[in-house]
mmCIF file with all atom_site columns, C-alpha atoms and ligand atoms in Angstrom:
data_model
loop_
_atom_site.group_PDB
_atom_site.id
_atom_site.type_symbol
_atom_site.label_atom_id
_atom_site.label_alt_id
_atom_site.label_comp_id
_atom_site.label_asym_id
_atom_site.label_entity_id
_atom_site.label_seq_id
_atom_site.pdbx_PDB_ins_code
_atom_site.Cartn_x
_atom_site.Cartn_y
_atom_site.Cartn_z
_atom_site.occupancy
_atom_site.B_iso_or_equiv
_atom_site.pdbx_formal_charge
_atom_site.auth_seq_id
_atom_site.auth_comp_id
_atom_site.auth_asym_id
_atom_site.auth_atom_id
_atom_site.pdbx_PDB_model_num
ATOM   1   C CA  . MET A 1 1   ? -1.962  31.182 24.904 1.00 0.00 ? 1   MET A CA  1
ATOM   2   C CA  . VAL A 1 2   ? -4.041  28.844 27.054 1.00 0.00 ? 2   VAL A CA  1
ATOM   3   C CA  . GLU A 1 3   ? -6.233  31.585 28.490 1.00 0.00 ? 3   GLU A CA  1
ATOM   4   C CA  . ARG A 1 4   ? -6.880  33.619 25.350 1.00 0.00 ? 4   ARG A CA  1
ATOM   5   C CA  . GLN A 1 5   ? -6.804  31.035 22.601 1.00 0.00 ? 5   GLN A CA  1
ATOM   6   C CA  . VAL A 1 6   ? -8.200  28.016 24.413 1.00 0.00 ? 6   VAL A CA  1
ATOM   7   C CA  . ARG A 1 7   ? -10.081 28.680 27.667 1.00 0.00 ? 7   ARG A CA  1
ATOM   8   C CA  . ASP A 1 8   ? -11.819 31.868 26.517 1.00 0.00 ? 8   ASP A CA  1
ATOM   9   C CA  . ARG A 1 9   ? -13.099 29.962 23.464 1.00 0.00 ? 9   ARG A CA  1
ATOM   10  C CA  . GLY A 1 10  ? -14.937 27.456 25.582 1.00 0.00 ? 10  GLY A CA  1
ATOM   11  C CA  . ILE A 1 11  ? -12.551 24.595 26.330 1.00 0.00 ? 11  ILE A CA  1
ATOM   12  C CA  . THR A 1 12  ? -13.292 23.697 29.960 1.00 0.00 ? 12  THR A CA  1
ATOM   13  C CA  . ASP A 1 13  ? -11.586 20.287 30.402 1.00 0.00 ? 13  ASP A CA  1
ATOM   14  C CA  . VAL A 1 14  ? -9.174  21.196 33.195 1.00 0.00 ? 14  VAL A CA  1
ATOM   15  C CA  . ARG A 1 15  ? -6.786  18.364 32.414 1.00 0.00 ? 15  ARG A CA  1
ATOM   16  C CA  . VAL A 1 16  ? -6.543  19.481 28.769 1.00 0.00 ? 16  VAL A CA  1
ATOM   17  C CA  . LEU A 1 17  ? -5.933  23.086 29.868 1.00 0.00 ? 17  LEU A CA  1
ATOM   18  C CA  . ALA A 1 18  ? -3.227  21.926 32.288 1.00 0.00 ? 18  ALA A CA  1
ATOM   19  C CA  . ALA A 1 19  ? -1.559  19.824 29.585 1.00 0.00 ? 19  ALA A CA  1
ATOM   20  C CA  . MET A 1 20  ? -1.586  22.746 27.142 1.00 0.00 ? 20  MET A CA  1
ATOM   21  C CA  . ALA A 1 21  ? 0.025   24.925 29.806 1.00 0.00 ? 21  ALA A CA  1
ATOM   22  C CA  . THR A 1 22  ? 2.891   22.495 30.460 1.00 0.00 ? 22  THR A CA  1
ATOM   23  C CA  . VAL A 1 23  ? 3.973   21.341 26.976 1.00 0.00 ? 23  VAL A CA  1
ATOM   24  C CA  . PRO A 1 24  ? 6.623   23.744 25.553 1.00 0.00 ? 24  PRO A CA  1
ATOM   25  C CA  . ARG A 1 25  ? 5.271   24.314 22.021 1.00 0.00 ? 25  ARG A CA  1
ATOM   26  C CA  . GLU A 1 26  ? 8.415   26.206 20.953 1.00 0.00 ? 26  GLU A CA  1
ATOM   27  C CA  . ARG A 1 27  ? 10.411  22.981 21.290 1.00 0.00 ? 27  ARG A CA  1
ATOM   28  C CA  . PHE A 1 28  ? 8.322   21.331 18.543 1.00 0.00 ? 28  PHE A CA  1
ATOM   29  C CA  . VAL A 1 29  ? 8.965   23.913 15.800 1.00 0.00 ? 29  VAL A CA  1
ATOM   30  C CA  . ASP A 1 30  ? 12.057  25.014 13.932 1.00 0.00 ? 30  ASP A CA  1
ATOM   31  C CA  . VAL A 1 31  ? 14.242  27.453 15.920 1.00 0.00 ? 31  VAL A CA  1
ATOM   32  C CA  . ASP A 1 32  ? 13.476  30.146 13.297 1.00 0.00 ? 32  ASP A CA  1
ATOM   33  C CA  . LEU A 1 33  ? 9.787   29.883 14.210 1.00 0.00 ? 33  LEU A CA  1
ATOM   34  C CA  . ALA A 1 34  ? 10.228  29.810 17.993 1.00 0.00 ? 34  ALA A CA  1
ATOM   35  C CA  . ASP A 1 35  ? 8.908   33.385 18.258 1.00 0.00 ? 35  ASP A CA  1
ATOM   36  C CA  . ALA A 1 36  ? 5.710   32.349 16.461 1.00 0.00 ? 36  ALA A CA  1
ATOM   37  C CA  . ALA A 1 37  ? 5.248   29.133 18.436 1.00 0.00 ? 37  ALA A CA  1
ATOM   38  C CA  . TYR A 1 38  ? 2.425   30.526 20.590 1.00 0.00 ? 38  TYR A CA  1
ATOM   39  C CA  . ALA A 1 39  ? 0.618   32.319 17.730 1.00 0.00 ? 39  ALA A CA  1
ATOM   40  C CA  . ASP A 1 40  ? -3.025  31.502 17.080 1.00 0.00 ? 40  ASP A CA  1
ATOM   41  C CA  . ARG A 1 41  ? -2.416  29.512 13.892 1.00 0.00 ? 41  ARG A CA  1
ATOM   42  C CA  . PRO A 1 42  ? -0.899  26.345 12.460 1.00 0.00 ? 42  PRO A CA  1
ATOM   43  C CA  . LEU A 1 43  ? 2.816   26.540 11.624 1.00 0.00 ? 43  LEU A CA  1
ATOM   44  C CA  . PRO A 1 44  ? 4.877   24.823 8.930  1.00 0.00 ? 44  PRO A CA  1
ATOM   45  C CA  . ILE A 1 45  ? 7.096   21.867 9.862  1.00 0.00 ? 45  ILE A CA  1
ATOM   46  C CA  . GLU A 1 46  ? 9.319   19.721 7.622  1.00 0.00 ? 46  GLU A CA  1
ATOM   47  C CA  . GLU A 1 47  ? 8.067   17.689 4.625  1.00 0.00 ? 47  GLU A CA  1
ATOM   48  C CA  . GLY A 1 48  ? 5.438   20.347 3.793  1.00 0.00 ? 48  GLY A CA  1
ATOM   49  C CA  . GLN A 1 49  ? 3.345   19.393 6.839  1.00 0.00 ? 49  GLN A CA  1
ATOM   50  C CA  . THR A 1 50  ? 1.941   21.536 9.664  1.00 0.00 ? 50  THR A CA  1
ATOM   51  C CA  . ILE A 1 51  ? 1.703   21.625 13.448 1.00 0.00 ? 51  ILE A CA  1
ATOM   52  C CA  . SER A 1 52  ? -1.955  22.316 14.274 1.00 0.00 ? 52  SER A CA  1
ATOM   53  C CA  . GLN A 1 53  ? -3.216  25.576 15.780 1.00 0.00 ? 53  GLN A CA  1
ATOM   54  C CA  . PRO A 1 54  ? -3.168  25.328 19.616 1.00 0.00 ? 54  PRO A CA  1
ATOM   55  C CA  . PHE A 1 55  ? -6.964  25.697 19.857 1.00 0.00 ? 55  PHE A CA  1
ATOM   56  C CA  . ILE A 1 56  ? -7.549  22.736 17.512 1.00 0.00 ? 56  ILE A CA  1
ATOM   57  C CA  . VAL A 1 57  ? -5.197  20.495 19.510 1.00 0.00 ? 57  VAL A CA  1
ATOM   58  C CA  . ALA A 1 58  ? -7.086  21.391 22.687 1.00 0.00 ? 58  ALA A CA  1
ATOM   59  C CA  . ALA A 1 59  ? -10.529 21.045 21.080 1.00 0.00 ? 59  ALA A CA  1
ATOM   60  C CA  . MET A 1 60  ? -9.741  17.573 19.743 1.00 0.00 ? 60  MET A CA  1
ATOM   61  C CA  . ALA A 1 61  ? -8.414  16.457 23.135 1.00 0.00 ? 61  ALA A CA  1
ATOM   62  C CA  . ALA A 1 62  ? -11.518 17.847 24.861 1.00 0.00 ? 62  ALA A CA  1
ATOM   63  C CA  . TYR A 1 63  ? -13.943 16.144 22.436 1.00 0.00 ? 63  TYR A CA  1
ATOM   64  C CA  . LEU A 1 64  ? -12.156 12.857 23.138 1.00 0.00 ? 64  LEU A CA  1
ATOM   65  C CA  . GLU A 1 65  ? -13.058 13.008 26.884 1.00 0.00 ? 65  GLU A CA  1
ATOM   66  C CA  . ILE A 1 66  ? -9.727  11.413 27.769 1.00 0.00 ? 66  ILE A CA  1
ATOM   67  C CA  . GLU A 1 67  ? -9.387  9.586  31.102 1.00 0.00 ? 67  GLU A CA  1
ATOM   68  C CA  . PRO A 1 68  ? -6.042  9.307  32.931 1.00 0.00 ? 68  PRO A CA  1
ATOM   69  C CA  . ALA A 1 69  ? -5.525  5.605  32.137 1.00 0.00 ? 69  ALA A CA  1
ATOM   70  C CA  . ASP A 1 70  ? -6.675  5.751  28.485 1.00 0.00 ? 70  ASP A CA  1
ATOM   71  C CA  . ARG A 1 71  ? -4.623  4.079  25.759 1.00 0.00 ? 71  ARG A CA  1
ATOM   72  C CA  . ILE A 1 72  ? -4.392  6.535  22.874 1.00 0.00 ? 72  ILE A CA  1
ATOM   73  C CA  . LEU A 1 73  ? -3.510  6.188  19.187 1.00 0.00 ? 73  LEU A CA  1
ATOM   74  C CA  . GLU A 1 74  ? -2.572  9.364  17.322 1.00 0.00 ? 74  GLU A CA  1
ATOM   75  C CA  . VAL A 1 75  ? -2.422  9.153  13.508 1.00 0.00 ? 75  VAL A CA  1
ATOM   76  C CA  . GLY A 1 76  ? -0.070  11.810 12.076 1.00 0.00 ? 76  GLY A CA  1
ATOM   77  C CA  . THR A 1 77  ? 2.765   12.507 14.544 1.00 0.00 ? 77  THR A CA  1
ATOM   78  C CA  . GLY A 1 78  ? 4.052   15.528 12.609 1.00 0.00 ? 78  GLY A CA  1
ATOM   79  C CA  . SER A 1 79  ? 6.095   17.592 15.063 1.00 0.00 ? 79  SER A CA  1
ATOM   80  C CA  . GLY A 1 80  ? 5.174   15.419 18.074 1.00 0.00 ? 80  GLY A CA  1
ATOM   81  C CA  . TYR A 1 81  ? 3.393   18.334 19.810 1.00 0.00 ? 81  TYR A CA  1
ATOM   82  C CA  . GLY A 1 82  ? -0.072  16.772 19.739 1.00 0.00 ? 82  GLY A CA  1
ATOM   83  C CA  . ALA A 1 83  ? 1.337   13.488 21.095 1.00 0.00 ? 83  ALA A CA  1
ATOM   84  C CA  . ALA A 1 84  ? 3.010   15.375 23.949 1.00 0.00 ? 84  ALA A CA  1
ATOM   85  C CA  . VAL A 1 85  ? -0.272  17.067 24.889 1.00 0.00 ? 85  VAL A CA  1
ATOM   86  C CA  . LEU A 1 86  ? -2.236  13.801 24.676 1.00 0.00 ? 86  LEU A CA  1
ATOM   87  C CA  . SER A 1 87  ? 0.405   12.068 26.824 1.00 0.00 ? 87  SER A CA  1
ATOM   88  C CA  . ARG A 1 88  ? -0.225  14.551 29.650 1.00 0.00 ? 88  ARG A CA  1
ATOM   89  C CA  . VAL A 1 89  ? -3.975  13.843 29.566 1.00 0.00 ? 89  VAL A CA  1
ATOM   90  C CA  . GLY A 1 90  ? -4.111  10.063 28.999 1.00 0.00 ? 90  GLY A CA  1
ATOM   91  C CA  . GLY A 1 91  ? -2.163  6.991  30.108 1.00 0.00 ? 91  GLY A CA  1
ATOM   92  C CA  . HIS A 1 92  ? -0.140  5.985  27.045 1.00 0.00 ? 92  HIS A CA  1
ATOM   93  C CA  . VAL A 1 93  ? 0.200   7.304  23.481 1.00 0.00 ? 93  VAL A CA  1
ATOM   94  C CA  . ASP A 1 94  ? 1.188   5.372  20.364 1.00 0.00 ? 94  ASP A CA  1
ATOM   95  C CA  . THR A 1 95  ? 1.643   7.812  17.505 1.00 0.00 ? 95  THR A CA  1
ATOM   96  C CA  . ILE A 1 96  ? 2.241   6.878  13.874 1.00 0.00 ? 96  ILE A CA  1
ATOM   97  C CA  . GLU A 1 97  ? 3.751   8.983  11.073 1.00 0.00 ? 97  GLU A CA  1
ATOM   98  C CA  . ARG A 1 98  ? 4.345   8.102  7.413  1.00 0.00 ? 98  ARG A CA  1
ATOM   99  C CA  . HIS A 1 99  ? 7.411   10.364 6.992  1.00 0.00 ? 99  HIS A CA  1
ATOM   100 C CA  . ALA A 1 100 ? 10.346  8.604  8.688  1.00 0.00 ? 100 ALA A CA  1
ATOM   101 C CA  . ARG A 1 101 ? 12.250  11.876 9.081  1.00 0.00 ? 101 ARG A CA  1
ATOM   102 C CA  . LEU A 1 102 ? 9.393   13.573 10.912 1.00 0.00 ? 102 LEU A CA  1
ATOM   103 C CA  . ALA A 1 103 ? 8.930   10.505 13.117 1.00 0.00 ? 103 ALA A CA  1
ATOM   104 C CA  . GLU A 1 104 ? 12.626  10.455 14.042 1.00 0.00 ? 104 GLU A CA  1
ATOM   105 C CA  . THR A 1 105 ? 12.697  14.158 14.900 1.00 0.00 ? 105 THR A CA  1
ATOM   106 C CA  . ALA A 1 106 ? 9.502   13.893 16.947 1.00 0.00 ? 106 ALA A CA  1
ATOM   107 C CA  . ALA A 1 107 ? 10.752  10.809 18.814 1.00 0.00 ? 107 ALA A CA  1
ATOM   108 C CA  . ARG A 1 108 ? 13.997  12.574 19.693 1.00 0.00 ? 108 ARG A CA  1
ATOM   109 C CA  . ARG A 1 109 ? 12.197  15.695 20.930 1.00 0.00 ? 109 ARG A CA  1
ATOM   110 C CA  . LEU A 1 110 ? 9.731   13.698 23.004 1.00 0.00 ? 110 LEU A CA  1
ATOM   111 C CA  . ALA A 1 111 ? 12.570  11.673 24.565 1.00 0.00 ? 111 ALA A CA  1
ATOM   112 C CA  . ASP A 1 112 ? 14.653  14.805 25.274 1.00 0.00 ? 112 ASP A CA  1
ATOM   113 C CA  . LEU A 1 113 ? 11.676  16.404 27.017 1.00 0.00 ? 113 LEU A CA  1
ATOM   114 C CA  . GLY A 1 114 ? 11.026  13.267 29.078 1.00 0.00 ? 114 GLY A CA  1
ATOM   115 C CA  . TYR A 1 115 ? 7.674   12.141 27.644 1.00 0.00 ? 115 TYR A CA  1
ATOM   116 C CA  . ALA A 1 116 ? 8.235   8.496  28.534 1.00 0.00 ? 116 ALA A CA  1
ATOM   117 C CA  . ASN A 1 117 ? 4.685   7.276  27.858 1.00 0.00 ? 117 ASN A CA  1
ATOM   118 C CA  . VAL A 1 118 ? 4.802   7.975  24.104 1.00 0.00 ? 118 VAL A CA  1
ATOM   119 C CA  . ASP A 1 119 ? 5.947   5.523  21.406 1.00 0.00 ? 119 ASP A CA  1
ATOM   120 C CA  . VAL A 1 120 ? 6.511   6.859  17.883 1.00 0.00 ? 120 VAL A CA  1
ATOM   121 C CA  . HIS A 1 121 ? 5.989   4.465  14.950 1.00 0.00 ? 121 HIS A CA  1
ATOM   122 C CA  . VAL A 1 122 ? 6.728   4.885  11.232 1.00 0.00 ? 122 VAL A CA  1
ATOM   123 C CA  . GLY A 1 123 ? 4.045   3.630  8.863  1.00 0.00 ? 123 GLY A CA  1
ATOM   124 C CA  . ASP A 1 124 ? 0.625   4.097  7.341  1.00 0.00 ? 124 ASP A CA  1
ATOM   125 C CA  . GLY A 1 125 ? -1.651  5.188  10.152 1.00 0.00 ? 125 GLY A CA  1
ATOM   126 C CA  . SER A 1 126 ? -4.771  4.581  8.063  1.00 0.00 ? 126 SER A CA  1
ATOM   127 C CA  . ARG A 1 127 ? -4.228  0.921  8.948  1.00 0.00 ? 127 ARG A CA  1
ATOM   128 C CA  . GLY A 1 128 ? -4.017  1.786  12.627 1.00 0.00 ? 128 GLY A CA  1
ATOM   129 C CA  . LEU A 1 129 ? -1.630  -0.157 14.820 1.00 0.00 ? 129 LEU A CA  1
ATOM   130 C CA  . PRO A 1 130 ? -3.194  -3.623 15.185 1.00 0.00 ? 130 PRO A CA  1
ATOM   131 C CA  . GLU A 1 131 ? -0.424  -4.949 17.452 1.00 0.00 ? 131 GLU A CA  1
ATOM   132 C CA  . ARG A 1 132 ? -1.278  -2.324 20.094 1.00 0.00 ? 132 ARG A CA  1
ATOM   133 C CA  . ALA A 1 133 ? -5.103  -2.308 19.645 1.00 0.00 ? 133 ALA A CA  1
ATOM   134 C CA  . PRO A 1 134 ? -7.676  -1.802 21.039 1.00 0.00 ? 134 PRO A CA  1
ATOM   135 C CA  . PHE A 1 135 ? -7.474  1.910  21.882 1.00 0.00 ? 135 PHE A CA  1
ATOM   136 C CA  . ASP A 1 136 ? -9.758  3.930  24.155 1.00 0.00 ? 136 ASP A CA  1
ATOM   137 C CA  . VAL A 1 137 ? -9.005  7.040  22.108 1.00 0.00 ? 137 VAL A CA  1
ATOM   138 C CA  . ILE A 1 138 ? -7.967  7.563  18.465 1.00 0.00 ? 138 ILE A CA  1
ATOM   139 C CA  . CYS A 1 139 ? -6.977  11.064 17.345 1.00 0.00 ? 139 CYS A CA  1
ATOM   140 C CA  . VAL A 1 140 ? -6.453  11.444 13.583 1.00 0.00 ? 140 VAL A CA  1
ATOM   141 C CA  . THR A 1 141 ? -4.638  14.669 12.645 1.00 0.00 ? 141 THR A CA  1
ATOM   142 C CA  . ALA A 1 142 ? -4.854  14.382 8.840  1.00 0.00 ? 142 ALA A CA  1
ATOM   143 C CA  . ALA A 1 143 ? -8.003  14.596 6.716  1.00 0.00 ? 143 ALA A CA  1
ATOM   144 C CA  . GLY A 1 144 ? -9.603  11.857 4.620  1.00 0.00 ? 144 GLY A CA  1
ATOM   145 C CA  . ALA A 1 145 ? -12.820 11.299 2.673  1.00 0.00 ? 145 ALA A CA  1
ATOM   146 C CA  . ASP A 1 146 ? -13.910 8.684  5.241  1.00 0.00 ? 146 ASP A CA  1
ATOM   147 C CA  . VAL A 1 147 ? -12.760 7.290  8.557  1.00 0.00 ? 147 VAL A CA  1
ATOM   148 C CA  . PRO A 1 148 ? -10.640 4.205  7.718  1.00 0.00 ? 148 PRO A CA  1
ATOM   149 C CA  . VAL A 1 149 ? -12.407 0.981  8.735  1.00 0.00 ? 149 VAL A CA  1
ATOM   150 C CA  . ALA A 1 150 ? -9.204  -0.341 10.345 1.00 0.00 ? 150 ALA A CA  1
ATOM   151 C CA  . LEU A 1 151 ? -9.337  2.517  12.853 1.00 0.00 ? 151 LEU A CA  1
ATOM   152 C CA  . LEU A 1 152 ? -12.975 1.817  13.744 1.00 0.00 ? 152 LEU A CA  1
ATOM   153 C CA  . ASP A 1 153 ? -12.069 -1.859 14.215 1.00 0.00 ? 153 ASP A CA  1
ATOM   154 C CA  . GLN A 1 154 ? -9.313  -0.872 16.655 1.00 0.00 ? 154 GLN A CA  1
ATOM   155 C CA  . LEU A 1 155 ? -11.570 1.302  18.819 1.00 0.00 ? 155 LEU A CA  1
ATOM   156 C CA  . ALA A 1 156 ? -12.362 -0.280 22.214 1.00 0.00 ? 156 ALA A CA  1
ATOM   157 C CA  . ASP A 1 157 ? -15.924 -0.490 23.532 1.00 0.00 ? 157 ASP A CA  1
ATOM   158 C CA  . ALA A 1 158 ? -16.909 3.007  24.724 1.00 0.00 ? 158 ALA A CA  1
ATOM   159 C CA  . GLY A 1 159 ? -13.876 4.322  22.794 1.00 0.00 ? 159 GLY A CA  1
ATOM   160 C CA  . ARG A 1 160 ? -13.835 7.723  21.019 1.00 0.00 ? 160 ARG A CA  1
ATOM   161 C CA  . LEU A 1 161 ? -12.272 8.760  17.710 1.00 0.00 ? 161 LEU A CA  1
ATOM   162 C CA  . VAL A 1 162 ? -11.953 12.224 16.180 1.00 0.00 ? 162 VAL A CA  1
ATOM   163 C CA  . MET A 1 163 ? -10.880 12.875 12.612 1.00 0.00 ? 163 MET A CA  1
ATOM   164 C CA  . PRO A 1 164 ? -11.169 15.674 10.044 1.00 0.00 ? 164 PRO A CA  1
ATOM   165 C CA  . VAL A 1 165 ? -13.383 14.294 7.255  1.00 0.00 ? 165 VAL A CA  1
ATOM   166 C CA  . GLY A 1 166 ? -13.877 15.860 3.823  1.00 0.00 ? 166 GLY A CA  1
ATOM   167 C CA  . GLY A 1 167 ? -11.951 17.062 0.807  1.00 0.00 ? 167 GLY A CA  1
ATOM   168 C CA  . ARG A 1 168 ? -11.230 20.283 -1.032 1.00 0.00 ? 168 ARG A CA  1
ATOM   169 C CA  . GLY A 1 169 ? -14.841 21.379 -0.652 1.00 0.00 ? 169 GLY A CA  1
ATOM   170 C CA  . GLY A 1 170 ? -14.305 21.584 3.097  1.00 0.00 ? 170 GLY A CA  1
ATOM   171 C CA  . GLN A 1 171 ? -13.591 19.418 6.099  1.00 0.00 ? 171 GLN A CA  1
ATOM   172 C CA  . ARG A 1 172 ? -15.364 18.896 9.399  1.00 0.00 ? 172 ARG A CA  1
ATOM   173 C CA  . LEU A 1 173 ? -14.189 17.252 12.567 1.00 0.00 ? 173 LEU A CA  1
ATOM   174 C CA  . VAL A 1 174 ? -16.161 14.075 13.168 1.00 0.00 ? 174 VAL A CA  1
ATOM   175 C CA  . LEU A 1 175 ? -16.467 12.386 16.557 1.00 0.00 ? 175 LEU A CA  1
ATOM   176 C CA  . ILE A 1 176 ? -17.279 8.665  16.637 1.00 0.00 ? 176 ILE A CA  1
ATOM   177 C CA  . ARG A 1 177 ? -18.119 6.801  19.816 1.00 0.00 ? 177 ARG A CA  1
ATOM   178 C CA  . ARG A 1 178 ? -18.251 2.995  19.895 1.00 0.00 ? 178 ARG A CA  1
ATOM   179 C CA  . GLN A 1 179 ? -21.109 1.486  21.887 1.00 0.00 ? 179 GLN A CA  1
ATOM   180 C CA  . GLY A 1 180 ? -20.686 -2.259 21.523 1.00 0.00 ? 180 GLY A CA  1
ATOM   181 C CA  . ASP A 1 181 ? -21.169 -3.010 17.838 1.00 0.00 ? 181 ASP A CA  1
ATOM   182 C CA  . ASP A 1 182 ? -22.711 0.412  17.214 1.00 0.00 ? 182 ASP A CA  1
ATOM   183 C CA  . LEU A 1 183 ? -20.855 3.530  16.144 1.00 0.00 ? 183 LEU A CA  1
ATOM   184 C CA  . VAL A 1 184 ? -22.438 6.865  17.020 1.00 0.00 ? 184 VAL A CA  1
ATOM   185 C CA  . GLU A 1 185 ? -21.247 9.755  14.868 1.00 0.00 ? 185 GLU A CA  1
ATOM   186 C CA  . THR A 1 186 ? -21.388 13.480 15.668 1.00 0.00 ? 186 THR A CA  1
ATOM   187 C CA  . ASP A 1 187 ? -20.394 16.228 13.211 1.00 0.00 ? 187 ASP A CA  1
ATOM   188 C CA  . LEU A 1 188 ? -18.360 19.041 14.786 1.00 0.00 ? 188 LEU A CA  1
ATOM   189 C CA  . ASP A 1 189 ? -16.470 22.165 13.681 1.00 0.00 ? 189 ASP A CA  1
ATOM   190 C CA  . PRO A 1 190 ? -15.238 23.015 10.168 1.00 0.00 ? 190 PRO A CA  1
ATOM   191 C CA  . VAL A 1 191 ? -11.440 22.575 10.003 1.00 0.00 ? 191 VAL A CA  1
ATOM   192 C CA  . ALA A 1 192 ? -8.513  22.551 7.531  1.00 0.00 ? 192 ALA A CA  1
ATOM   193 C CA  . PHE A 1 193 ? -5.975  19.751 7.883  1.00 0.00 ? 193 PHE A CA  1
ATOM   194 C CA  . VAL A 1 194 ? -3.312  18.324 5.570  1.00 0.00 ? 194 VAL A CA  1
ATOM   195 C CA  . PRO A 1 195 ? -4.477  15.139 3.798  1.00 0.00 ? 195 PRO A CA  1
ATOM   196 C CA  . LEU A 1 196 ? -4.181  11.609 5.172  1.00 0.00 ? 196 LEU A CA  1
ATOM   197 C CA  . VAL A 1 197 ? -2.078  9.844  2.551  1.00 0.00 ? 197 VAL A CA  1
ATOM   198 C CA  . PRO A 1 198 ? -2.557  6.087  2.611  1.00 0.00 ? 198 PRO A CA  1
ATOM   199 C CA  . ASP A 1 199 ? 0.250   3.764  1.595  1.00 0.00 ? 199 ASP A CA  1
ATOM   200 C CA  . ARG A 1 200 ? -0.288  2.943  -2.120 1.00 0.00 ? 200 ARG A CA  1
ATOM   201 C CA  . GLU A 1 201 ? 0.921   -0.642 -1.658 1.00 0.00 ? 201 GLU A CA  1
ATOM   202 C CA  . SER A 1 202 ? -2.132  -1.420 0.450  1.00 0.00 ? 202 SER A CA  1
HETATM 203 N N1  . LIG B 2 .   ? -0.294  16.086 15.238 1.00 0.00 ? 301 LIG B N1  1
HETATM 204 C C1  . LIG B 2 .   ? 0.685   16.812 14.484 1.00 0.00 ? 301 LIG B C1  1
HETATM 205 C C2  . LIG B 2 .   ? 0.079   17.456 13.257 1.00 0.00 ? 301 LIG B C2  1
HETATM 206 C C3  . LIG B 2 .   ? 0.558   16.763 12.081 1.00 0.00 ? 301 LIG B C3  1
HETATM 207 S S1  . LIG B 2 .   ? -0.014  17.201 10.493 1.00 0.00 ? 301 LIG B S1  1
HETATM 208 C C4  . LIG B 2 .   ? 1.426   17.828 15.328 1.00 0.00 ? 301 LIG B C4  1
HETATM 209 O O1  . LIG B 2 .   ? 1.041   18.042 16.480 1.00 0.00 ? 301 LIG B O1  1
HETATM 210 O O2  . LIG B 2 .   ? 2.417   18.383 14.859 1.00 0.00 ? 301 LIG B O2  1
HETATM 211 C C5  . LIG B 2 .   ? -0.494  15.589 9.927  1.00 0.00 ? 301 LIG B C5  1
HETATM 212 C C6  . LIG B 2 .   ? 0.583   14.566 9.811  1.00 0.00 ? 301 LIG B C6  1
HETATM 213 O O3  . LIG B 2 .   ? -0.021  13.376 9.315  1.00 0.00 ? 301 LIG B O3  1
HETATM 214 C C7  . LIG B 2 .   ? 1.695   14.915 8.826  1.00 0.00 ? 301 LIG B C7  1
HETATM 215 O O4  . LIG B 2 .   ? 2.921   14.876 9.481  1.00 0.00 ? 301 LIG B O4  1
HETATM 216 C C8  . LIG B 2 .   ? 1.598   13.813 7.762  1.00 0.00 ? 301 LIG B C8  1
HETATM 217 O O5  . LIG B 2 .   ? 2.855   13.410 7.258  1.00 0.00 ? 301 LIG B O5  1
HETATM 218 C C9  . LIG B 2 .   ? 0.933   12.689 8.527  1.00 0.00 ? 301 LIG B C9  1
HETATM 219 N N2  . LIG B 2 .   ? 0.253   11.684 7.719  1.00 0.00 ? 301 LIG B N2  1
HETATM 220 C C10 . LIG B 2 .   ? -0.475  11.853 6.582  1.00 0.00 ? 301 LIG B C10 1
HETATM 221 N N3  . LIG B 2 .   ? -0.951  10.671 6.150  1.00 0.00 ? 301 LIG B N3  1
HETATM 222 C C11 . LIG B 2 .   ? -0.535  9.728  7.038  1.00 0.00 ? 301 LIG B C11 1
HETATM 223 C C12 . LIG B 2 .   ? -0.686  8.311  7.119  1.00 0.00 ? 301 LIG B C12 1
HETATM 224 N N4  . LIG B 2 .   ? -1.405  7.606  6.222  1.00 0.00 ? 301 LIG B N4  1
HETATM 225 N N5  . LIG B 2 .   ? -0.115  7.672  8.150  1.00 0.00 ? 301 LIG B N5  1
HETATM 226 C C13 . LIG B 2 .   ? 0.614   8.357  9.084  1.00 0.00 ? 301 LIG B C13 1
HETATM 227 N N6  . LIG B 2 .   ? 0.808   9.681  9.043  1.00 0.00 ? 301 LIG B N6  1
HETATM 228 C C14 . LIG B 2 .   ? 0.245   10.370 8.033  1.00 0.00 ? 301 LIG B C14 1
#
């Protein structure tokens, strides 16, 4: 999977490639789908959500230029797979999921597999996680019309954020880098993610 789907498509970050090679993707999907775990596509998980295609997980991690001590926020825990990969590349991962059941399953899997530097939170990730901010890296794995301001506010100086931005007409990954008070935005690949659903009470 790592050679054909990731490295041969241009991902060169050796720490991302190593992380992708060590995280057992089959442990993050339903047992019925274990045979498809290494296929070149997203797979369904509970609550009508998806675990991203391996290449997309790697591409997002590579765009984020993660350093070993980085504090990372992931929005959209889903299966927990992306958090596991990020935890092998950075220093600590806080990941937030709006579906309590998905969060519980992911937390149990991550604990069983020994990923001790990941904390799973239940809540609306479009508000970020102010009590743990600022973050060097923010990885949003659900699509919205815009990047939520709360997430930009929680990005450390020199921090990087990636998020799929757009609607039904099409989404693109967007990379934002904070340089002091400035935010520098770069448009990247077209993608297809499930929607970021903000908490209606907000
Ligand atoms: N990173 C995941 C992919 C998850 S798909 C993985 O590796 O499996 C996106 C996830 O974002 C879904 O589980 C969805 O429930 C969650 N999500 C959508 N809106 C959210 C919000 N406002 N806050 C937190 N999680 C959200």
